[in-house]
Amino acid sequence: MRVTFTANGKPVEADDVWEGESLLYVLRERVGLPGSKNACEQGECGSCTVYLDGVPVCSCLVAAGQVQDREVRTVEGLAEESGELGLVQQAFIDAGAVQCGFCTPGLLVQTDALLDNEPQPSDNDIREALSGNLCRCTGYEKIMDAVRLASARKCAKAASE
Amino acid sequence: MSTRTIQGQKNLQDIRTSSPDGIGGSPLRPDGNLKVRGEFAYSSDMWHEDMLWGMALRSPHPRANLISVDISEALKVPGVYAVLTHKDIPGSKFYGLEIQDQPALAIDKVRYHGEAIALVAADHPETARRAVKKIKVEYEVLTPIVTEEQCLDPQTHGYVHEPHEYKSHGYDNICHEQKLVSGLGVTDEVRALADVVVSGHYEVGMQDQAFLGPESGLAVPAEDGGIDLYVATQWLHVDREQMAPVLALPEEKVRLTLAGVGGAFGGREDLSMQIHASLLALHTGKPVKIVYARDESFFGHVHRHPAKMYYEHGATRDGKLVYADARIVLDGGAYASASPAVVGNAASLGHGPYVIPNVRMHAIALYSNNPSCGAMRGFGAVQAAFGYESQMDKLAAELGIDPVELRQLNAMAEGDYMPTGQKIDSPAPVAELLQRVKDMPLPPPLDLDNLDIRQVPGALSNTSHGEGIVRGIGYSVGIKNVGFSEGFDDYSTARVRLEVIGGEPVAMVHTAMAEVGQGGVTVHAQIARTELGVEQVTIHPANTEVGSAGSTSASRQTYMTGGAVKLAAEAVKQALITKGRRRYGWDQNDIDLVGGKVVSESAGVLVSMVDLLGEEAIDLTREHHHRPTVPFDKETGQGFGHVQYTFCANRAVVDVDVDLGLVKVVELTAVQDVGKALNPLSVVGQIQGGVTQALGLAVMEEIVVKDGKVRNASFTDYLIPTILDTPPIPVEILELPDPNAPYGLRGVGEAPTVSATPSIVAAIRAATGIALNRIPVRPEHLTGTL
């Protein structure tokens, strides 16, 4: 089947999609967006998290056909239009929250969504919001730092605007 | 002489300290930008026009004879390009890290659940999956050999490898053993010297590395008949060394390039898909990509050895250790992997960082029909630490001594001797680490009146509202070796090139080091900046075009490959200075490279590196070998076996819901001596990640194996800590330089994983009063409902 949808603001089209393919597979193998990662492919680790119509989902659990005519935003779409890193992306680098980085794309999308809803989350809010994203390298402490840093920068930016 | 003195010494120092991105600084990862953009190419992201997907058929039985394997139906599936069995292997059928006992594809029997039997290459992963299901295998299912008793009684239960099948050694299902005796050993006379004796049996479950990036890679057949493999691994050259004989190719025709690695933790030391993808690619003439699904990942790599241990310690009334006796039985599973070295570690480090006058130890690794076990972070020292640290708490309780004081009373220090007879010839601040961790401020008590239920074990499922919670505190300290031991010439190679690009001096660092997330690439750039006085450093992709870097394991890469980068950069620096001496006739002995210039303490700036280099590049390669070690004596365990030791101390604070049997770790503190923190941000990150894996082992992580079958090969059932399970992790680092190591550094990555688990269990014991002797601690251990 053919699936057409919007990925990071651009229309995309995938042909010969087998009915059982996931959105994750289509993104990674058919439309050249491998940023979303394939760690468990059963919705347990959060590495493949993308926005679907503005809501973070595990793209491995979304059938390709479900995204027909819908909007997908992946980690590749988190940077500014100028090409500069987005605020959450930069915070993850600055805080040392990226080690192997395999969990990072999913965490970035989930953190972006968290801060959209709650610009100043408490530590418990952060832990709850990110509890579906496994990281095996960092011990999460620097991820906490990154989210706190992104929150502070986001609030400072909002205050200055 | 064209020397211009334009700066005084003060300015010179300003230049010298002007780069915050040299060693001791915390520059950002060179790969960080790509990683947060989703543009960093991990091994599972590899893609090639016309590539095929490879997949393996794996055994559902832990022990069976293969009566027949019929691939005819699988070959008929449209889109299938190849179906291969061991008969299609052109070269040696076996490989292995230390002992070549593992068939690349099962030959006439399978020895563990998940062993690969046949391979398929197809145009879509689903096609491959369907074809795999069409392969018909007739098994004669045999009773698996899975317990210690069964393994050690082969006359009754049989051999995992029949004696005539052994590739190089082994007997009675024992893969390797190491004994150790020091002082008088443990005899009745020695026992009589102790006022107090404590003993216990301890058990460690099978932990998994559970790296997030699945085993994967792309094999591309080359025109010269060789293969180009892009792969996530820990050691490119040892992969090649094992692959080439199986593929019947000379090593130079097996070219490996490191693709992005999504974590490793020891699980990528052994081959996984490397041979399989290459066989399929060579057979079909097309690029073949293999990406393990998560269940296949659990089957496709070796795990941490589960252990059964007996420990006995004798001490005087005032707490001085008199003797220690231990037996450690590690289940190595079907194939040897790194079991011999793991046994060596367990035996030599198995009594902990303590001075004990009389010691006896017997460590063995078994062959069984359980999943193969090999390298995982901590490598044989983890299991033992749970044993000896549990014993220290038991002894402290018996003597009525504070557990930290008891440990300090017996702590080893520089100048003391290991039970192997090896003198500790660099700082060993065991007592100080314990003191510092004890002195760190404690977290506030749980405020039941203002409770956020997310802080409480089990509360998110609404099973509790904070009633029945007790808090406990536990301490631990551990010891880990750095680098490969027992006489292994563990070297690393680095190539450093200095040239002018865009009007700037630029250094390029080329090594075969596997960057698995630990930050080696960042540190290599820091070293080159520091040694060459340049800002711009590029890191060449790691591949087999340069000499071996050894493994990214054993906490050795910064020491070994960092050391090689230092040597190569120093050589480049000397070559540049020599060039300047020849051209300008400098006679100063205090010439250095700083801030892109050649400078002299006495004469100031001599020339810019750009002017001196001109069009010419200086490109030099150096090897770094650590000081030699020797194998341990088989019977006595004596010998200078380890390169370096590293120590970490921990304090765990836990809340336990005694009704539900649930544990919430409230805080997990680590204090570690790192010798010299080349990159403090990365060092702290390594320690925090390391203790979190220890937390996993303490309270949740275990591959459940029943009758040789893996019951939880998924992230649904094999639980690793989430951010909700993981507490704040305060870290303090000490920097006491090791005179034998580059920059005085100590390997960092493993020590926290060795030491932290016992502190958590000690804290749970303190909270509940229950004598816990098995990890992971499960709810039923705490509620008495086992």
PDB file of C-alpha atoms in Angstrom, chain B residues 193-197 313-323 395 399 401 406 409-410:
ATOM      1  CA  LEU B 193      43.096 -18.055  65.775  1.00  0.00           C
ATOM      2  CA  ALA B 194      39.728 -16.402  65.185  1.00  0.00           C
ATOM      3  CA  ASP B 195      37.441 -15.339  68.027  1.00  0.00           C
ATOM      4  CA  VAL B 196      34.460 -14.974  65.750  1.00  0.00           C
ATOM      5  CA  VAL B 197      33.504 -16.785  62.559  1.00  0.00           C
ATOM      6  CA  HIS B 313      35.464 -15.102  57.564  1.00  0.00           C
ATOM      7  CA  GLY B 314      37.229 -15.318  60.888  1.00  0.00           C
ATOM      8  CA  ALA B 315      38.157 -12.287  62.971  1.00  0.00           C
ATOM      9  CA  THR B 316      39.509 -11.318  66.325  1.00  0.00           C
ATOM     10  CA  ARG B 317      37.198  -9.849  68.954  1.00  0.00           C
ATOM     11  CA  ASP B 318      38.377  -6.351  68.030  1.00  0.00           C
ATOM     12  CA  GLY B 319      37.443  -6.854  64.404  1.00  0.00           C
ATOM     13  CA  LYS B 320      40.702  -7.693  62.689  1.00  0.00           C
ATOM     14  CA  LEU B 321      40.271 -10.245  59.944  1.00  0.00           C
ATOM     15  CA  VAL B 322      42.222 -13.439  60.543  1.00  0.00           C
ATOM     16  CA  TYR B 323      41.245 -15.520  57.573  1.00  0.00           C
ATOM     17  CA  LEU B 395      30.731  -9.814  60.891  1.00  0.00           C
ATOM     18  CA  LEU B 399      31.022  -8.124  66.764  1.00  0.00           C
ATOM     19  CA  ILE B 401      31.066  -2.891  65.429  1.00  0.00           C
ATOM     20  CA  LEU B 406      34.920  -2.696  60.537  1.00  0.00           C
ATOM     21  CA  LEU B 409      39.833  -1.407  60.247  1.00  0.00           C
ATOM     22  CA  ASN B 410      40.687  -4.004  57.601  1.00  0.00           C
TER      23      ASN B 410
END
